[in-house]
Coordinates of C-alpha atoms (C1' of nucleotides) in Angstrom, one line a residue:
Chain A
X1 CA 24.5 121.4 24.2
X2 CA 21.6 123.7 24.0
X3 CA 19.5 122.1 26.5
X4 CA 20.3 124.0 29.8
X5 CA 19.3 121.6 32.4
X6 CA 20.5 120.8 35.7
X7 CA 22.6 123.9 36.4
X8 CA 20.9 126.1 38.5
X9 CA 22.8 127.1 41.6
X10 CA 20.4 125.1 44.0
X11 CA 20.0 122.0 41.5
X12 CA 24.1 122.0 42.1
X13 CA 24.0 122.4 45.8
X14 CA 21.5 119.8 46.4
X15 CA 23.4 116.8 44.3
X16 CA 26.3 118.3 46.0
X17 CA 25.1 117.9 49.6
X18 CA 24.0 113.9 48.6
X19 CA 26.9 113.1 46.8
X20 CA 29.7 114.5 49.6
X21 CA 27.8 112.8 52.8
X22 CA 28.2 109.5 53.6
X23 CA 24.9 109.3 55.8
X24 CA 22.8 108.6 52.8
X25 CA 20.3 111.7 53.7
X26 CA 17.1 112.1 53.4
X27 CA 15.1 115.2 52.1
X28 CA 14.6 116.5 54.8
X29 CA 18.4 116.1 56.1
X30 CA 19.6 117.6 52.6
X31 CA 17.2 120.2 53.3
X32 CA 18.3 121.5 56.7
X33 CA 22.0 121.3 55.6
X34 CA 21.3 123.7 52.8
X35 CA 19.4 125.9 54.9
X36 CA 22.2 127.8 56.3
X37 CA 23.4 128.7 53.3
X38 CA 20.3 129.3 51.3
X39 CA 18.1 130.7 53.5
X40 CA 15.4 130.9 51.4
X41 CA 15.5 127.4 49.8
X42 CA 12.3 125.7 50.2
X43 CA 12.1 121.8 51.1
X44 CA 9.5 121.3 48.0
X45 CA 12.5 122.2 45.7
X46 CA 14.8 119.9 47.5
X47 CA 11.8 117.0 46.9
X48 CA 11.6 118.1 43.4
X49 CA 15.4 118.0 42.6
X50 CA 15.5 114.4 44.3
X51 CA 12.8 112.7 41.6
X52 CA 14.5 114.7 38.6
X53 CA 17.8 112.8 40.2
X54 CA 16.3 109.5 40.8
X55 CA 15.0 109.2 36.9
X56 CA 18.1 110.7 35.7
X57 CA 19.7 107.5 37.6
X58 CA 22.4 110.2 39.9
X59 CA 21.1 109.3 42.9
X60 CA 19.2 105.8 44.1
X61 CA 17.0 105.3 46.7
X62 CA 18.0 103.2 49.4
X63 CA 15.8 102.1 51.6
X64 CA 12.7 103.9 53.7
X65 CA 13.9 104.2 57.4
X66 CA 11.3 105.5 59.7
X67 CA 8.6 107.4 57.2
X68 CA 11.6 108.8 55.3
X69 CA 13.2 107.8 52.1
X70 CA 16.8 107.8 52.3
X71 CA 19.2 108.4 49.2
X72 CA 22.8 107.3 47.8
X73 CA 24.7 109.6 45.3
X74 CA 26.6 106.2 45.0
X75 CA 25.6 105.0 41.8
X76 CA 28.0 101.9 41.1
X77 CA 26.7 98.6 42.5
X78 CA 26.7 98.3 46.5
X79 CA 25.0 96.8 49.4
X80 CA 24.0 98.2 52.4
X81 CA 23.7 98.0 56.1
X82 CA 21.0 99.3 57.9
X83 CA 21.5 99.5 61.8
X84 CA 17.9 99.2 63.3
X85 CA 18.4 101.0 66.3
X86 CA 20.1 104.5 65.3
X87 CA 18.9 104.5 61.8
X88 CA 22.5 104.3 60.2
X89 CA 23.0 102.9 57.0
X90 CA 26.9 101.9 56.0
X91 CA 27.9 101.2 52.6
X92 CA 29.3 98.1 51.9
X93 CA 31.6 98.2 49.1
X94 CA 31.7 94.4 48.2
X95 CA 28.7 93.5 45.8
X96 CA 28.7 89.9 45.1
X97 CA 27.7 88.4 42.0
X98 CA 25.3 85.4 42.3
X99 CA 24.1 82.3 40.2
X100 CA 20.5 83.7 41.0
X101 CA 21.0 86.9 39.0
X102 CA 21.2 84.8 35.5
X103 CA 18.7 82.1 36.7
X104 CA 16.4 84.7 37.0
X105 CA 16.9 86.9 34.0
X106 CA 16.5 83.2 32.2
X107 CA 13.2 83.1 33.9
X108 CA 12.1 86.1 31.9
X109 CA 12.9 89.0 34.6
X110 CA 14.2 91.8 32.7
X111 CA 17.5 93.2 36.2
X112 CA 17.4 96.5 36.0
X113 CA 19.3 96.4 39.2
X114 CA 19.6 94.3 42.6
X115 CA 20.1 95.6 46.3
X116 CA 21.3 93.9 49.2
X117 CA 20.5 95.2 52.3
X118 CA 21.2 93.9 56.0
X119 CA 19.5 95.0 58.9
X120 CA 21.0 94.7 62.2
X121 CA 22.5 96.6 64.9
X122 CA 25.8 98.1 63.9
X123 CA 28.9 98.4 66.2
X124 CA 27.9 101.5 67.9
X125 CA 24.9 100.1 69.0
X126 CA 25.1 96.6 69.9
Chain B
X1 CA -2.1 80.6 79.1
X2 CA -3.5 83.0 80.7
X3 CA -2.7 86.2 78.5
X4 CA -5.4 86.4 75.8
X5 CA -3.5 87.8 73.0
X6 CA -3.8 87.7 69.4
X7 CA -6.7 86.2 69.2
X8 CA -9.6 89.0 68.3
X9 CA -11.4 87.8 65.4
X10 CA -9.9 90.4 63.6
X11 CA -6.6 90.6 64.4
X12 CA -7.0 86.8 63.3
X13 CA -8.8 88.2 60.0
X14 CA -5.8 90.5 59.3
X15 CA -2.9 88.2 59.8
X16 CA -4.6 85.3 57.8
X17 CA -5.8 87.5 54.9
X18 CA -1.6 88.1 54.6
X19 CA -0.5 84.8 55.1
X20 CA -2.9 83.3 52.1
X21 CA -2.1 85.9 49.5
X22 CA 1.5 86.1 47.7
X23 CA 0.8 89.7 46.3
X24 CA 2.8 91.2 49.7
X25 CA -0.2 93.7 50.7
X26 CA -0.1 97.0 52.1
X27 CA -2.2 98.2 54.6
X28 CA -4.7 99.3 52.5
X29 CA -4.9 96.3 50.4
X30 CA -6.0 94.3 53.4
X31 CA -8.4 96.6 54.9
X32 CA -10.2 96.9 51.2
X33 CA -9.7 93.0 51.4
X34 CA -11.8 92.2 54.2
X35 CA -14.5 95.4 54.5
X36 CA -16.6 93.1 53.0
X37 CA -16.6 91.0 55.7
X38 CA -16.2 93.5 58.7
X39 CA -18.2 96.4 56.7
X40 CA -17.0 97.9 60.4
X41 CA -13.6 97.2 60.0
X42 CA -11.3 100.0 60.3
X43 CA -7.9 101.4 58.5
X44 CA -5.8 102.1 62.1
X45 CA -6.9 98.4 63.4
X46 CA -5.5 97.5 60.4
X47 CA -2.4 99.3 60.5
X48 CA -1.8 98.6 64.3
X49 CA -2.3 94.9 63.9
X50 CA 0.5 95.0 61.7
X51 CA 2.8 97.2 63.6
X52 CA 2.0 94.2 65.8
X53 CA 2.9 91.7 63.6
X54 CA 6.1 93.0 62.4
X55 CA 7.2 93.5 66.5
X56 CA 6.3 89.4 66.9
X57 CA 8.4 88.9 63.9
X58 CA 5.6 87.0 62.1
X59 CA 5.5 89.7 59.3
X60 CA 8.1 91.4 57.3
X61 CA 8.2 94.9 55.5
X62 CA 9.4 94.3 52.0
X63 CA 10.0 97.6 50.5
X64 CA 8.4 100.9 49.9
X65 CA 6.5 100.8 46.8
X66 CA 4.8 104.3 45.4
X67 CA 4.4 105.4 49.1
X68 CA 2.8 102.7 50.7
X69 CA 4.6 100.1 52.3
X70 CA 4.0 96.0 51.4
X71 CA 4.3 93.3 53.8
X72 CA 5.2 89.7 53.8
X73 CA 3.6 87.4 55.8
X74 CA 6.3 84.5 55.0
X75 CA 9.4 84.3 57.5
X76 CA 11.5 82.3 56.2
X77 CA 14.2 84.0 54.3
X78 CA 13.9 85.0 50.5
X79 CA 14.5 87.3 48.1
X80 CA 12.2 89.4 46.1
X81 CA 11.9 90.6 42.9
X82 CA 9.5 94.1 42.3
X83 CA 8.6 95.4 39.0
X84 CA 9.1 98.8 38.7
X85 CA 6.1 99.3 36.1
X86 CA 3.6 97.5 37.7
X87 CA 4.6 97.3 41.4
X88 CA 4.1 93.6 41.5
X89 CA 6.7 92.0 44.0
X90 CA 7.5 88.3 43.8
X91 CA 9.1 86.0 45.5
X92 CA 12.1 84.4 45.2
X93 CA 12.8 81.4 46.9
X94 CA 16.2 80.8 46.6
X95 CA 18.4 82.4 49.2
X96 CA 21.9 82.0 48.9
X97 CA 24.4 82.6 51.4
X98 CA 27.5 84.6 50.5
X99 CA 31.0 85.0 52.0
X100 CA 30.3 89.0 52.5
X101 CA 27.7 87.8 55.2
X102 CA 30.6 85.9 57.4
X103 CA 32.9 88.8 56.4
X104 CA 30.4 91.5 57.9
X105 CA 29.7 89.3 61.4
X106 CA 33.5 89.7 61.3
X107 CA 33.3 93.2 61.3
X108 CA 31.1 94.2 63.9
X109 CA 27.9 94.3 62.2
X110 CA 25.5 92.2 64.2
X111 CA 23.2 91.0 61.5
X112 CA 19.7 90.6 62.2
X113 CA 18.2 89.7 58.3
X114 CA 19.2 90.4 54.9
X115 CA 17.4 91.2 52.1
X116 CA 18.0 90.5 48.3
X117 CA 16.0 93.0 46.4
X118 CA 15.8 92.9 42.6
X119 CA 14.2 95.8 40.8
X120 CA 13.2 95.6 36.9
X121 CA 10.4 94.4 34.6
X122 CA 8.9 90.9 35.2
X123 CA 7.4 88.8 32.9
X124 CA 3.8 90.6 32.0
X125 CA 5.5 94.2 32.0
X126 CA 8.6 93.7 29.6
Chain C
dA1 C1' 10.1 136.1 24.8
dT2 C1' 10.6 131.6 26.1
dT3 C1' 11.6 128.0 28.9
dG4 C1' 13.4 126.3 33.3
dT5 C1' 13.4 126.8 38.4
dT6 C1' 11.9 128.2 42.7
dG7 C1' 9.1 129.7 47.0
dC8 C1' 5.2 129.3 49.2
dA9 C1' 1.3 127.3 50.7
dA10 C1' -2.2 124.2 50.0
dA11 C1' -3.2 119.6 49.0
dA12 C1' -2.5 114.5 49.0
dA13 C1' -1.5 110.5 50.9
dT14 C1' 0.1 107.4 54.3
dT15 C1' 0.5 106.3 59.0
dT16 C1' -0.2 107.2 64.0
dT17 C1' -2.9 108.4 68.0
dG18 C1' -6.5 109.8 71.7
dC19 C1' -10.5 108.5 73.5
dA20 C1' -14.9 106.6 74.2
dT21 C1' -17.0 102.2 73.2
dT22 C1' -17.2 97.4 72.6
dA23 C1' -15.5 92.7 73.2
dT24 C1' -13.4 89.1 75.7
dC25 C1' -12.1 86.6 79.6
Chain D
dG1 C1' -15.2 94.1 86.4
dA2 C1' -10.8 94.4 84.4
dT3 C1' -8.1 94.3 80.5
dA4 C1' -7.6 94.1 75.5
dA5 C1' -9.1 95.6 71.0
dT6 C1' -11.6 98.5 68.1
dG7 C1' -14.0 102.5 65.5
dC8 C1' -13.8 106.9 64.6
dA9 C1' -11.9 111.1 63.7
dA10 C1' -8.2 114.1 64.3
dA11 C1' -3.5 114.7 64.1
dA12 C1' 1.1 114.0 62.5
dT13 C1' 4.3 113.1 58.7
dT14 C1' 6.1 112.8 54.4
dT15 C1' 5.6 113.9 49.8
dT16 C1' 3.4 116.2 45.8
dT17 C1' 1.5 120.0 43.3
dG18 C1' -0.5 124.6 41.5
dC19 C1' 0.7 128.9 40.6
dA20 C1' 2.8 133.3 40.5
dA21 C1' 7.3 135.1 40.6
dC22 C1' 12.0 134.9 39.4
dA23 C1' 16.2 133.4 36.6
dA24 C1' 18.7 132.3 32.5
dT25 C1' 19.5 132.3 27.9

DNA sequence: ATTGTTGCAAAAATTTTGCATTATC
DNA sequence: GATAATGCAAAATTTTTGCAACAAT
């Protein structure tokens, strides 16, 4: 427990910000929401704290959604619906297993994980 | 028949040089592909044909991998399967259909494609 | 002191766009 | 000649990075 790491103030706020949203926010989104309360935070921290979360596996990337990458501090299993008109993208708490996820680790892929995603327009929009 | 479209020799170039390769290509992959053979080719045609292509449906973006997207020329639906060590994306041909897709339709979601994305080491990188 | 974290601005990198030119019918 | 398509370069975006300053133990 001598490793101090991932406890600064800001780190905190960030994973906070991703993991209490269910809009699945990009940088930029987390970014502006922070803003107001840390003035001086700067949107090259916010990209920084996003990789260290992505390879520490807290936060997943969904899906890139016009130019920007778009995040889920969900990390248990879950698909995804993406509506192509407003950008949305729902969580859809029913993951499926499949035959194809053990034909294909016989086949000598190594799963390290799986995403489903639809796109479509969601109720709002169509 | 009167509208002439889609059928610069380019244009022709670009979406042929997708269609016979099963590496899923960005942008850049197919301009370096065929500068050989247009030395005058250039990098916006390239990316406007496909903005193109992926309005007429005849292409698909896959995914976003290390900042570039990579584009499919098949239609048909399939999953994929990238390697997250070498970025190499294959495809997998077998589709299933699952109950969450009726149980979405049921829901409001007005689904327009789906995509099965596996993410781990293939063959050559584990 | 030493290591981690940030702000800031510059740099990279991908993608889009304006406009003059070229190609096609 | 009229419309479509392109080359080129500039611009717009998103993301990354270098470095000096700041924070935490």
């Amino acid at each position: 427990m001598s490793k101090r790491k991932n406890f600064s103030t800001k780190r905190m706020a960030i994973l906070n910000t991703i993991c209490s949203t269910d809009c699945h926010p990009s940088a930029k989104w987390v970014y502006n929401n922070l803003k107001e309360k840390y003035p001086d935070l700067s949107l090259g921290t916010v990209y920084r704290n996003i990789s260290l979360f992505k390879e520490e596996g807290v936060v997943n990337a969904v899906a890139n959604v016009n130019g920007e990458e778009r995040i889920d501090g969900i990390t248990e299993p879950h698909s995804h619906f993406i509506c192509t008109k407003c950008g949305s993208i729902y969580d859809i708490l029913n993951q499926e297993l499949t035959a194809l996820d053990s034909v294909l680790t016989d086949e000598g892929f190594h799963i390290e994980s799986k995403s489903i995603t639809y796109y479509g327009k969601c109720n709002k929009c169509s």
